[in-house]
Amino acid sequence: MWSASFQSAAAAGAVGMPPSVLETLKKQKLSLDDLGIWVQAVDSNKPLLTHLPDDLFNPASVMKLVTSVVALDVLGTNFQWTTRVYADALPVNGVVQGNLYIKGEGDPWFRSEDLWDLIRQLNDLGIHEVTGKLVLDNSYFDPGPADPSDFDGHPERVYNALPQALLLDNRATRVLIAPSDRNGTGAVVRAWPPNSNIAINNDVKLVKGACTGQTNQPSIAVLGSDTSTPTLNVSGKISTECQPDQFYLVAGNANDAFYSAFKHLFEQQGGKIEGTWAEGVVPKNAVYLVQHNSENLTQYLYLQNKWSNNLMARQIFLTLGAEIKGAPGTLLKSREVVMDWLKRQGFSWPGFDIENGSGLSRKERISPKELGQLLMYAWHSPTMPELMASLPIAGVDGTMRKRLRGEPARGMIHLKTGTLRDVRAGAGYVVTQSGRRYVVVILQNEKNVQNGGGTKVQDAILDWLYANG
């Protein structure tokens, strides 16, 4: 049965609403009263279809579009992050007497490969020993106090990782599970970085037979993931016929992980560091040694938006505040940068609220019309190609790779998706069967809408637009 609110909306308030969309809402037992839509051709001054255009919705990860568009305008497409290494004194005969300092400036995607590049550069300078500590400088950001378990009680999940100016591998610990060691006597479980403060209990059982869903069921439980000494309980079973697999989770202290990886890679190249790590600030009289330059913003937005990487978005958001308002970057400074940008564009967005720039928030709000204005602006912006290239393509890649694969609209929709509990959202661009391009915004805030029904409603809207736009 349709709800009373749905019946009244369908009868009186849904002028122009496609029948296929109304029918899908009915089948999925979802309400038109909780659905916001904005559809507008990029070459038109008027929308083709709207519903609740001024209502405020939680957009989930679709909020990354705001972060992306503002960052492209404010930072520029070729903006890069640097990670620099300093020492207390110039090395003598390859020895640094005192501390080695690594200053992070918010690189959203600083990986183990990049750390290896820094160490290679140190090796090229002939540095093979550090008598002091590795001092990690995170002062470029001040994101404020936060608990990774606050959002949903799962601090070990990578989408809950917290920002920091100097991070390695998106704060993730990589756990390798392989069916046997060299002697074939047991399952192999290895973690990277090789952090001595993380305990691993390997209780994986080897079984015979083909590698199927029934014979490939390893699982990892993290105890004390947000403490400095967590334990990984690895259990389940894996067939001797299965290939090695990798799992990513957040466990332990981010500085511990950075130091552990540095020490391991430095020693691999014949180096030695005598001290442990400390968090601090690079002294003014420190000697600059080497640096790593990140990929540019355009390439990072591709990773952020295709796969909806929350931590990358939070790092980029904090960078806005640090670069424009001055370090350290804070959430307040970054929000001010966004609000200043909106004012310069002449946008009046009452009720708009951006908390951390990633959409992993219960506070963030935006209306379908506001997102429509943003996407219209972006389409006519010089950085339109960069934004467009970062969006998932229906039936092809990213978070849209499994959607509309068998439909004529496959490959014709670039859509940023968003999902939270009771939230399903999508916004981007559609090239219709007629060859015309449209901005499309679909925001749904309703109990359990994330459990498949919201996706079906969105796909019905996208299919209708492709055929009729």
mmCIF file of N, CA and C in Angstrom, residues 57-67 142-147 150-152 160 162-163 310 313-321 329-339 342 349 351-366 420:
data_model
loop_
_atom_site.group_PDB
_atom_site.id
_atom_site.type_symbol
_atom_site.label_atom_id
_atom_site.label_comp_id
_atom_site.label_asym_id
_atom_site.label_seq_id
_atom_site.Cartn_x
_atom_site.Cartn_y
_atom_site.Cartn_z
ATOM 1 N N PHE A 57 18.928 18.321 2.275
ATOM 2 C CA PHE A 57 19.150 16.890 2.428
ATOM 3 C C PHE A 57 20.578 16.644 2.905
ATOM 4 N N ASN A 58 20.768 15.538 3.583
ATOM 5 C CA ASN A 58 22.115 15.035 3.812
ATOM 6 C C ASN A 58 22.565 14.396 2.500
ATOM 7 N N PRO A 59 23.667 14.872 1.882
ATOM 8 C CA PRO A 59 24.062 14.367 0.570
ATOM 9 C C PRO A 59 25.045 13.206 0.612
ATOM 10 N N ALA A 60 25.470 12.787 1.829
ATOM 11 C CA ALA A 60 26.521 11.773 1.953
ATOM 12 C C ALA A 60 27.721 12.188 1.091
ATOM 13 N N SER A 61 28.319 11.246 0.381
ATOM 14 C CA SER A 61 29.571 11.532 -0.326
ATOM 15 C C SER A 61 29.419 12.443 -1.540
ATOM 16 N N VAL A 62 28.185 12.748 -1.919
ATOM 17 C CA VAL A 62 27.996 13.725 -2.991
ATOM 18 C C VAL A 62 28.556 15.092 -2.585
ATOM 19 N N MET A 63 28.712 15.320 -1.265
ATOM 20 C CA MET A 63 29.321 16.567 -0.798
ATOM 21 C C MET A 63 30.757 16.709 -1.310
ATOM 22 N N LYS A 64 31.381 15.608 -1.714
ATOM 23 C CA LYS A 64 32.726 15.694 -2.280
ATOM 24 C C LYS A 64 32.758 16.557 -3.542
ATOM 25 N N LEU A 65 31.615 16.720 -4.195
ATOM 26 C CA LEU A 65 31.568 17.598 -5.368
ATOM 27 C C LEU A 65 31.862 19.046 -4.985
ATOM 28 N N VAL A 66 31.340 19.483 -3.839
ATOM 29 C CA VAL A 66 31.625 20.848 -3.386
ATOM 30 C C VAL A 66 33.115 21.004 -3.115
ATOM 31 N N THR A 67 33.685 20.053 -2.382
ATOM 32 C CA THR A 67 35.119 20.091 -2.099
ATOM 33 C C THR A 67 35.927 20.098 -3.385
ATOM 34 N N ASP A 142 45.468 21.146 11.968
ATOM 35 C CA ASP A 142 44.936 21.006 13.322
ATOM 36 C C ASP A 142 43.456 20.661 13.179
ATOM 37 N N PRO A 143 43.161 19.391 12.873
ATOM 38 C CA PRO A 143 41.771 19.020 12.596
ATOM 39 C C PRO A 143 40.884 18.987 13.818
ATOM 40 N N GLY A 144 41.474 19.147 15.011
ATOM 41 C CA GLY A 144 40.688 19.120 16.228
ATOM 42 C C GLY A 144 40.487 17.708 16.741
ATOM 43 N N PRO A 145 40.019 17.589 17.971
ATOM 44 C CA PRO A 145 39.826 16.254 18.561
ATOM 45 C C PRO A 145 38.721 15.490 17.845
ATOM 46 N N ALA A 146 38.938 14.201 17.686
ATOM 47 C CA ALA A 146 37.937 13.360 17.023
ATOM 48 C C ALA A 146 38.159 11.915 17.433
ATOM 49 N N ASP A 147 37.095 11.155 17.388
ATOM 50 C CA ASP A 147 37.136 9.733 17.710
ATOM 51 C C ASP A 147 36.677 8.973 16.468
ATOM 52 N N ASP A 150 33.197 7.437 16.464
ATOM 53 C CA ASP A 150 32.006 8.259 16.696
ATOM 54 C C ASP A 150 30.925 8.046 15.648
ATOM 55 N N PHE A 151 31.321 7.881 14.389
ATOM 56 C CA PHE A 151 30.330 7.882 13.310
ATOM 57 C C PHE A 151 29.441 6.651 13.362
ATOM 58 N N ASP A 152 30.044 5.479 13.455
ATOM 59 C CA ASP A 152 29.229 4.265 13.440
ATOM 60 C C ASP A 152 29.768 3.144 14.319
ATOM 61 N N ASN A 160 36.545 5.477 8.009
ATOM 62 C CA ASN A 160 36.504 6.291 9.231
ATOM 63 C C ASN A 160 37.867 6.863 9.613
ATOM 64 N N LEU A 162 40.981 9.108 10.276
ATOM 65 C CA LEU A 162 41.019 10.535 10.561
ATOM 66 C C LEU A 162 42.178 11.217 9.852
ATOM 67 N N PRO A 163 42.004 12.491 9.479
ATOM 68 C CA PRO A 163 43.062 13.211 8.755
ATOM 69 C C PRO A 163 44.242 13.567 9.651
ATOM 70 N N ASN A 310 37.033 8.940 1.523
ATOM 71 C CA ASN A 310 36.713 9.955 2.526
ATOM 72 C C ASN A 310 37.948 10.673 3.052
ATOM 73 N N ALA A 313 39.334 13.274 0.731
ATOM 74 C CA ALA A 313 38.497 14.478 0.714
ATOM 75 C C ALA A 313 38.742 15.323 1.954
ATOM 76 N N ARG A 314 38.915 14.671 3.106
ATOM 77 C CA ARG A 314 39.148 15.425 4.340
ATOM 78 C C ARG A 314 40.514 16.112 4.299
ATOM 79 N N GLN A 315 41.500 15.449 3.722
ATOM 80 C CA GLN A 315 42.823 16.058 3.590
ATOM 81 C C GLN A 315 42.777 17.275 2.655
ATOM 82 N N ILE A 316 42.077 17.120 1.532
ATOM 83 C CA ILE A 316 41.969 18.233 0.575
ATOM 84 C C ILE A 316 41.190 19.386 1.191
ATOM 85 N N PHE A 317 40.125 19.065 1.929
ATOM 86 C CA PHE A 317 39.321 20.096 2.580
ATOM 87 C C PHE A 317 40.169 20.892 3.568
ATOM 88 N N LEU A 318 40.947 20.220 4.403
ATOM 89 C CA LEU A 318 41.812 20.913 5.364
ATOM 90 C C LEU A 318 42.901 21.708 4.660
ATOM 91 N N THR A 319 43.352 21.227 3.509
ATOM 92 C CA THR A 319 44.364 21.958 2.742
ATOM 93 C C THR A 319 43.835 23.316 2.300
ATOM 94 N N LEU A 320 42.534 23.380 1.962
ATOM 95 C CA LEU A 320 41.939 24.663 1.577
ATOM 96 C C LEU A 320 42.150 25.701 2.669
ATOM 97 N N GLY A 321 41.875 25.320 3.911
ATOM 98 C CA GLY A 321 42.035 26.259 5.018
ATOM 99 C C GLY A 321 43.473 26.633 5.256
ATOM 100 N N GLY A 329 45.824 24.224 9.098
ATOM 101 C CA GLY A 329 44.498 24.088 8.534
ATOM 102 C C GLY A 329 43.534 23.541 9.555
ATOM 103 N N THR A 330 42.364 24.153 9.654
ATOM 104 C CA THR A 330 41.321 23.699 10.574
ATOM 105 C C THR A 330 40.011 23.565 9.807
ATOM 106 N N LEU A 331 39.060 22.870 10.398
ATOM 107 C CA LEU A 331 37.752 22.728 9.766
ATOM 108 C C LEU A 331 37.068 24.077 9.619
ATOM 109 N N LEU A 332 37.219 24.941 10.611
ATOM 110 C CA LEU A 332 36.600 26.264 10.550
ATOM 111 C C LEU A 332 37.179 27.093 9.418
ATOM 112 N N LYS A 333 38.506 27.104 9.288
ATOM 113 C CA LYS A 333 39.141 27.855 8.200
ATOM 114 C C LYS A 333 38.681 27.332 6.839
ATOM 115 N N SER A 334 38.602 26.026 6.702
ATOM 116 C CA SER A 334 38.206 25.447 5.417
ATOM 117 C C SER A 334 36.756 25.785 5.091
ATOM 118 N N ARG A 335 35.897 25.750 6.098
ATOM 119 C CA ARG A 335 34.508 26.129 5.870
ATOM 120 C C ARG A 335 34.421 27.589 5.445
ATOM 121 N N GLU A 336 35.235 28.447 6.035
ATOM 122 C CA GLU A 336 35.241 29.857 5.649
ATOM 123 C C GLU A 336 35.684 30.024 4.197
ATOM 124 N N VAL A 337 36.652 29.224 3.762
ATOM 125 C CA VAL A 337 37.099 29.287 2.368
ATOM 126 C C VAL A 337 35.955 28.926 1.431
ATOM 127 N N VAL A 338 35.203 27.874 1.778
ATOM 128 C CA VAL A 338 34.075 27.466 0.940
ATOM 129 C C VAL A 338 33.005 28.549 0.919
ATOM 130 N N MET A 339 32.673 29.110 2.081
ATOM 131 C CA MET A 339 31.629 30.133 2.132
ATOM 132 C C MET A 339 32.059 31.394 1.384
ATOM 133 N N LEU A 342 31.553 30.664 -2.316
ATOM 134 C CA LEU A 342 30.141 30.755 -2.688
ATOM 135 C C LEU A 342 29.716 32.210 -2.854
ATOM 136 N N TRP A 349 23.056 30.218 -0.494
ATOM 137 C CA TRP A 349 22.645 28.855 -0.142
ATOM 138 C C TRP A 349 22.199 28.809 1.320
ATOM 139 N N GLY A 351 20.978 27.563 4.713
ATOM 140 C CA GLY A 351 20.920 26.244 5.327
ATOM 141 C C GLY A 351 22.035 25.305 4.926
ATOM 142 N N PHE A 352 22.808 25.675 3.899
ATOM 143 C CA PHE A 352 23.925 24.825 3.484
ATOM 144 C C PHE A 352 24.905 24.661 4.634
ATOM 145 N N ASP A 353 25.368 23.429 4.849
ATOM 146 C CA ASP A 353 26.304 23.160 5.937
ATOM 147 C C ASP A 353 27.305 22.112 5.479
ATOM 148 N N ILE A 354 28.578 22.451 5.550
ATOM 149 C CA ILE A 354 29.646 21.519 5.224
ATOM 150 C C ILE A 354 30.522 21.359 6.457
ATOM 151 N N GLU A 355 30.741 20.111 6.874
ATOM 152 C CA GLU A 355 31.470 19.855 8.118
ATOM 153 C C GLU A 355 32.924 19.481 7.865
ATOM 154 N N ASN A 356 33.149 18.426 7.077
ATOM 155 C CA ASN A 356 34.525 17.981 6.846
ATOM 156 C C ASN A 356 34.865 17.786 5.382
ATOM 157 N N GLY A 357 33.906 18.064 4.498
ATOM 158 C CA GLY A 357 34.170 18.035 3.065
ATOM 159 C C GLY A 357 34.074 16.678 2.407
ATOM 160 N N SER A 358 33.871 15.620 3.205
ATOM 161 C CA SER A 358 33.848 14.277 2.627
ATOM 162 C C SER A 358 32.439 13.707 2.493
ATOM 163 N N GLY A 359 31.493 14.259 3.260
ATOM 164 C CA GLY A 359 30.157 13.690 3.298
ATOM 165 C C GLY A 359 29.963 12.654 4.377
ATOM 166 N N LEU A 360 31.047 12.252 5.052
ATOM 167 C CA LEU A 360 30.923 11.330 6.176
ATOM 168 C C LEU A 360 30.500 12.143 7.392
ATOM 169 N N SER A 361 29.227 12.479 7.410
ATOM 170 C CA SER A 361 28.723 13.413 8.409
ATOM 171 C C SER A 361 27.216 13.278 8.518
ATOM 172 N N ARG A 362 26.717 13.478 9.702
ATOM 173 C CA ARG A 362 25.268 13.552 9.898
ATOM 174 C C ARG A 362 24.780 14.994 9.905
ATOM 175 N N LYS A 363 25.700 15.954 9.840
ATOM 176 C CA LYS A 363 25.339 17.370 9.918
ATOM 177 C C LYS A 363 25.263 18.040 8.555
ATOM 178 N N GLU A 364 26.029 17.572 7.584
ATOM 179 C CA GLU A 364 26.129 18.283 6.310
ATOM 180 C C GLU A 364 24.780 18.311 5.586
ATOM 181 N N ARG A 365 24.460 19.457 4.988
ATOM 182 C CA ARG A 365 23.191 19.643 4.301
ATOM 183 C C ARG A 365 23.378 20.488 3.042
ATOM 184 N N ILE A 366 22.607 20.135 2.009
ATOM 185 C CA ILE A 366 22.594 20.902 0.770
ATOM 186 C C ILE A 366 21.281 20.577 0.056
ATOM 187 N N LEU A 420 24.907 6.617 2.975
ATOM 188 C CA LEU A 420 25.013 6.485 4.428
ATOM 189 C C LEU A 420 23.772 5.749 4.908
#
